[in-house]
Coordinates of C-alpha atoms in Angstrom, one line a residue:
M15 CA 107.0 78.2 123.5
S16 CA 105.9 77.9 119.5
Q17 CA 108.7 76.0 116.8
V18 CA 109.4 79.4 115.6
N19 CA 111.0 80.9 119.2
R20 CA 113.2 77.1 119.1
N21 CA 114.0 77.2 115.2
V22 CA 115.7 81.0 115.3
N23 CA 118.3 79.6 118.0
R24 CA 119.5 77.3 115.8
E25 CA 123.3 78.6 115.5
V26 CA 123.6 78.8 111.6
K27 CA 119.4 79.4 110.2
Q28 CA 118.3 77.0 107.4
W29 CA 115.9 78.3 104.6
G30 CA 113.3 76.7 103.1
I31 CA 112.5 77.9 99.1
L32 CA 108.2 77.3 98.1
G33 CA 108.6 77.5 94.0
T34 CA 111.2 77.3 91.5
S35 CA 110.6 80.4 89.1
F36 CA 113.3 82.7 88.1
I37 CA 113.1 85.1 91.5
S38 CA 113.7 81.3 93.9
G39 CA 117.5 81.7 92.1
V40 CA 118.1 85.1 92.9
M41 CA 117.7 84.4 95.8
A42 CA 119.8 81.4 96.6
A43 CA 122.2 83.5 95.0
A44 CA 122.1 86.1 97.5
I45 CA 121.6 83.2 100.6
R46 CA 125.0 81.3 99.2
Q47 CA 126.8 85.3 98.6
D48 CA 126.0 86.3 102.2
G49 CA 127.1 83.6 104.0
Q50 CA 125.5 83.0 107.1
S51 CA 122.9 81.1 106.7
K52 CA 122.3 77.6 104.2
I53 CA 119.5 76.6 102.0
Y54 CA 118.2 73.2 103.4
A55 CA 115.1 72.7 101.4
V56 CA 113.6 73.5 98.1
A57 CA 109.6 72.8 97.1
G58 CA 108.2 72.7 94.2
R59 CA 105.6 70.5 91.7
S60 CA 107.3 70.0 88.8
P61 CA 110.4 67.9 89.6
E62 CA 112.9 68.9 86.4
P63 CA 112.9 72.9 87.5
R64 CA 112.9 72.0 91.4
D65 CA 115.8 69.5 90.5
A66 CA 117.7 71.7 88.6
L67 CA 117.6 74.7 91.7
A68 CA 119.0 72.4 94.1
Q69 CA 121.8 70.7 91.9
Q70 CA 123.1 74.9 91.4
Y71 CA 123.0 76.0 94.6
D72 CA 123.5 72.7 96.7
I73 CA 120.3 72.1 98.1
P74 CA 119.8 68.9 99.4
V75 CA 116.3 68.6 100.1
Q76 CA 113.4 68.2 98.0
H77 CA 110.4 68.7 98.6
D78 CA 107.2 67.8 96.2
S79 CA 104.4 69.8 98.2
Y80 CA 104.8 73.3 99.7
D81 CA 102.9 71.2 102.9
A82 CA 105.8 69.2 103.5
L83 CA 108.6 72.4 103.1
I84 CA 106.3 74.1 105.7
A85 CA 105.8 71.5 108.4
D86 CA 110.1 70.3 107.5
P87 CA 111.6 70.7 111.7
E88 CA 114.7 71.5 110.2
V89 CA 113.4 74.5 108.1
D90 CA 113.9 78.0 110.2
I91 CA 112.7 80.2 107.5
V92 CA 110.2 80.0 104.8
Y93 CA 111.3 81.9 101.5
I94 CA 107.8 82.4 99.6
A95 CA 108.4 82.9 96.0
L96 CA 105.0 81.9 94.3
P97 CA 102.7 83.3 92.7
N98 CA 101.0 86.4 94.4
H99 CA 98.0 85.2 94.4
L100 CA 98.8 82.3 96.5
H101 CA 101.0 84.7 99.0
H102 CA 98.4 84.7 101.2
E103 CA 97.7 81.2 101.9
Y104 CA 101.3 80.1 102.0
V105 CA 101.9 82.9 105.3
I106 CA 98.9 81.8 106.8
K107 CA 100.3 78.1 107.0
A108 CA 104.3 79.0 107.4
A109 CA 103.0 81.5 110.5
Q110 CA 100.4 78.3 112.1
A111 CA 103.4 76.3 111.8
G112 CA 105.5 78.8 113.7
K113 CA 108.4 80.0 111.3
A114 CA 110.1 82.6 110.0
I115 CA 108.7 84.1 106.4
L116 CA 109.8 86.1 104.1
C117 CA 107.1 86.8 101.3
E118 CA 107.5 87.9 98.2
K119 CA 106.0 91.1 97.4
S120 CA 103.6 92.2 96.5
L121 CA 101.6 90.4 99.5
S122 CA 98.7 89.6 97.9
V123 CA 95.8 90.9 95.4
D124 CA 93.5 92.3 97.5
M125 CA 93.1 93.6 100.8
E126 CA 91.2 90.4 102.6
K127 CA 93.7 88.4 101.9
T128 CA 96.2 90.9 102.8
D129 CA 94.6 90.7 106.4
A130 CA 94.0 87.3 106.8
A131 CA 97.7 86.8 106.6
L132 CA 99.2 89.4 108.3
A133 CA 96.5 88.6 111.3
A134 CA 97.9 84.7 111.0
V135 CA 101.5 86.7 111.8
A136 CA 100.2 88.3 114.9
Q137 CA 98.2 86.0 116.4
N138 CA 101.2 83.1 115.9
Q139 CA 104.5 86.0 117.2
V140 CA 106.3 84.9 113.4
F141 CA 109.2 87.0 111.6
F142 CA 107.4 88.3 109.0
A143 CA 108.9 90.5 106.0
E144 CA 107.9 91.1 102.8
G145 CA 110.3 91.2 99.6
L146 CA 110.8 94.4 98.6
M147 CA 114.4 93.9 98.7
Y148 CA 115.2 96.8 97.5
L149 CA 114.8 99.1 100.5
N150 CA 116.9 97.1 102.4
H151 CA 119.5 98.3 100.2
P152 CA 122.6 101.6 101.3
F153 CA 121.3 102.8 98.0
T154 CA 117.2 103.6 99.3
A155 CA 118.9 104.5 102.9
K156 CA 121.1 107.5 101.0
I157 CA 118.2 108.9 99.2
L158 CA 116.3 108.7 102.5
E159 CA 119.2 110.7 104.5
V160 CA 119.6 113.2 101.4
I161 CA 115.8 114.4 101.6
K162 CA 115.4 114.7 105.7
S163 CA 118.7 116.7 105.5
G164 CA 116.1 119.2 104.5
K165 CA 118.6 120.2 101.3
I166 CA 115.4 119.6 98.5
G167 CA 113.2 121.3 101.2
E168 CA 109.5 120.9 101.9
L169 CA 108.1 117.8 99.6
R170 CA 106.0 118.8 96.6
S171 CA 105.5 116.3 94.4
I172 CA 106.9 113.1 93.2
Q173 CA 107.0 111.2 90.3
G174 CA 107.5 107.4 89.2
Q175 CA 107.3 105.3 86.4
Y176 CA 108.9 101.4 86.1
T177 CA 108.2 99.0 83.3
A178 CA 109.9 95.9 82.3
A179 CA 108.9 93.2 79.1
I180 CA 107.5 90.9 81.9
S181 CA 103.5 89.8 80.7
Q182 CA 104.5 86.6 79.2
F183 CA 106.7 85.2 82.2
V184 CA 104.1 86.0 84.8
N185 CA 101.2 83.7 86.0
P186 CA 97.5 85.8 84.8
D187 CA 96.0 85.2 88.7
S188 CA 98.7 87.8 89.6
K189 CA 97.0 90.4 88.9
G190 CA 99.1 92.5 86.3
A191 CA 101.0 95.3 86.0
L192 CA 100.3 96.8 89.3
Y193 CA 100.8 94.0 91.5
N194 CA 104.3 92.5 89.8
L195 CA 105.5 96.3 88.6
G196 CA 103.4 99.3 90.3
C197 CA 104.4 97.7 93.8
Y198 CA 107.8 99.1 94.2
P199 CA 107.3 103.2 92.8
V200 CA 105.0 102.7 95.0
S201 CA 106.5 101.5 97.9
L202 CA 109.2 103.7 97.2
L203 CA 106.8 106.7 97.3
H204 CA 105.3 105.6 100.7
L205 CA 108.4 104.9 102.3
I206 CA 109.5 108.6 101.4
I207 CA 105.9 110.4 102.4
E208 CA 105.6 108.6 106.1
Q209 CA 109.5 109.1 107.1
C210 CA 109.2 112.4 105.9
C211 CA 105.5 113.6 106.3
G212 CA 104.8 111.8 108.6
R213 CA 102.4 108.4 108.8
E214 CA 98.9 110.9 108.7
A215 CA 99.9 112.2 105.6
L216 CA 99.3 109.1 104.3
E217 CA 95.5 108.4 106.0
S218 CA 93.3 110.6 103.1
Y219 CA 94.5 110.3 99.6
T220 CA 92.6 111.5 96.5
L221 CA 93.0 109.7 93.6
S222 CA 92.4 109.3 89.5
A223 CA 93.8 106.2 87.3
M224 CA 93.3 105.1 83.9
G225 CA 94.6 102.1 81.6
R226 CA 94.4 99.3 79.4
R227 CA 94.4 95.8 79.4
G228 CA 96.3 93.0 78.3
Q229 CA 95.2 89.4 76.3
D230 CA 94.9 88.0 79.7
G231 CA 92.4 90.8 80.9
N232 CA 94.6 91.8 83.7
I233 CA 95.8 96.1 83.7
C234 CA 99.1 95.6 81.8
E235 CA 100.0 99.3 81.8
T236 CA 98.5 102.3 84.0
Q237 CA 98.7 105.7 85.3
A238 CA 97.8 107.0 88.1
N239 CA 97.2 110.6 90.1
F240 CA 97.5 111.4 93.9
Q241 CA 96.9 113.9 95.6
F242 CA 97.7 113.5 99.3
G243 CA 96.2 115.1 103.0
N244 CA 99.3 117.0 103.2
G245 CA 98.8 118.4 99.7
L246 CA 101.7 116.6 98.2
M247 CA 101.1 115.4 94.6
A248 CA 102.2 112.4 93.3
Q249 CA 101.8 110.5 89.6
L250 CA 103.0 107.6 89.2
H251 CA 103.2 105.1 86.0
T252 CA 103.8 101.2 85.3
A253 CA 103.7 98.8 82.6
E254 CA 104.5 94.9 82.2
D255 CA 104.8 95.3 77.7
Y256 CA 107.2 97.8 77.5
G257 CA 111.5 97.5 77.9
L258 CA 112.8 97.8 81.3
H259 CA 112.7 101.7 82.5
A260 CA 112.8 103.0 85.4
E261 CA 112.5 107.1 86.6
F262 CA 112.3 108.5 89.8
T263 CA 111.9 112.1 90.8
I264 CA 111.2 114.0 93.9
L265 CA 110.5 118.0 94.0
G266 CA 110.9 120.0 96.8
S267 CA 110.4 124.1 97.5
I268 CA 114.0 124.6 97.0
G269 CA 115.5 121.4 94.4
S270 CA 114.9 118.4 93.4
L271 CA 116.3 114.7 93.5
Q272 CA 116.2 112.9 90.5
V273 CA 117.7 109.0 91.2
T274 CA 119.6 108.2 87.7
S275 CA 119.9 104.5 88.3
N276 CA 117.4 102.0 89.2
P277 CA 116.2 102.8 92.2
W278 CA 114.6 99.2 92.0
L279 CA 117.4 96.8 91.0
P280 CA 120.4 98.6 93.3
D281 CA 124.0 97.2 92.7
A282 CA 127.2 97.9 93.6
K283 CA 127.6 101.3 91.8
N284 CA 124.1 103.4 92.0
Q285 CA 123.7 106.9 91.5
F286 CA 121.6 110.3 91.9
T287 CA 121.2 114.1 91.9
V288 CA 120.5 116.4 93.6
T289 CA 119.8 120.1 92.5
Q290 CA 118.8 123.2 94.0
Y291 CA 116.8 125.5 91.7
E292 CA 118.9 126.9 88.6
Q293 CA 122.1 125.3 90.6
T294 CA 124.6 123.7 90.0
P295 CA 123.9 119.6 90.1
E296 CA 125.3 117.9 92.4
V297 CA 126.1 113.6 91.7
I298 CA 125.6 111.6 94.8
D299 CA 127.6 108.1 94.2
V300 CA 126.3 105.4 96.4
E301 CA 128.7 102.3 96.4
A302 CA 127.5 99.2 97.8
E303 CA 128.8 95.5 98.4
G304 CA 125.9 93.9 96.2
D305 CA 122.5 94.4 95.4
G306 CA 119.6 94.5 96.7
F307 CA 118.6 90.9 97.5
L308 CA 121.9 90.3 99.6
Y309 CA 121.1 93.1 101.6
Q310 CA 118.2 92.2 102.1
V311 CA 119.0 88.1 103.6
R312 CA 121.2 90.4 105.9
S313 CA 118.4 91.9 107.1
V314 CA 116.2 89.2 108.1
L315 CA 119.3 87.5 109.2
N316 CA 120.1 90.2 112.0
A317 CA 116.5 90.9 112.6
L318 CA 116.1 87.0 113.6
G319 CA 119.3 87.1 115.8
N320 CA 117.8 90.0 117.4
N321 CA 114.6 87.9 117.9
D322 CA 112.7 91.0 116.2
A323 CA 109.3 90.3 114.9
H324 CA 109.5 92.3 111.9
L325 CA 112.2 94.7 109.9
E326 CA 113.3 98.0 110.6
R327 CA 112.5 101.7 108.3
P328 CA 113.9 101.9 105.5
A329 CA 112.8 98.6 104.8
A330 CA 109.1 97.1 105.4
R331 CA 107.4 96.7 108.7
P332 CA 103.7 94.5 108.5
E333 CA 101.8 98.0 109.1
D334 CA 104.0 99.4 106.1
S335 CA 102.7 96.3 103.9
R336 CA 99.4 96.7 104.8
Q337 CA 99.5 100.2 103.8
I338 CA 102.1 100.0 100.6
M339 CA 98.6 97.1 99.5
K340 CA 95.9 100.0 100.2
L341 CA 97.6 101.9 97.8
L342 CA 97.6 99.1 95.1
T343 CA 94.1 98.3 95.5
D344 CA 92.9 101.9 95.5
W345 CA 95.3 102.3 92.4
E346 CA 93.3 99.3 90.6
A347 CA 90.0 99.9 91.7
A348 CA 90.2 103.6 90.2
V349 CA 91.4 102.0 87.0
T350 CA 88.0 99.7 87.1
A351 CA 85.7 102.1 88.7

């Protein structure tokens, strides 16, 4: 029996957090808010931020190396909150140690590393989820429900945009706006097409893109135009040196759906508008108990309680994470071609 099978049977699951970035604190707060599990350990190479995180969230154990946390037998779930280019390395190590894994988005920065990470997960038969937290929130589920109901008809066109002023905070090796921000509109586009048009619609597409590079040499702004095999068209834009701005609109054959609150940072109150063409808009409010991180924690714990190997839709399964990465890496290649 692997170590993961022994540990996931512990009555109260214990988390280990790799990294001490801002997102580590956000997840720690969500774990505390949920209250059904414990944060047992944090690992960081710098003692000051590691100690600050441990004190703020009452984390009893600190490790000065990521490998030591992964090897700690008291850790059931490894949360990987490191820069994107390091994700695959620690997914592989955690999988080999038999740990359940929640890895921050994006899964990696290229397809070779993505496939190596997912192969390790499959070979070691461990739980794995990519931290596209908003997919676990009721707001995403409601958007999907309305589209599937046929209120806007057959899907024709999707436009998505996500920008934020994060360039000064991110590691240059994480490859810029595409993998830090573009993953959000890409993953929502992927969900909607996969669930509403069928997976086969994602198997072929044409793509053109343009962009510009920032001071670190990475793509700091880019726009892509997709046309999928079923004829659906999509235009996505992302940038890391604007202010925070989010838009997502779906045009169907008989109406449109426009998300009016941030779909990638859902919270207790959320809203979108459905309009059948030339008719009065219908505003749909979606209330929830908290943000996407809270619901992500709950989803992971529920899956482990059921001995599931992954989350279920609308959250990203491993095969969805791979296809999202393929869209992102193809987008990057189209910019640099």
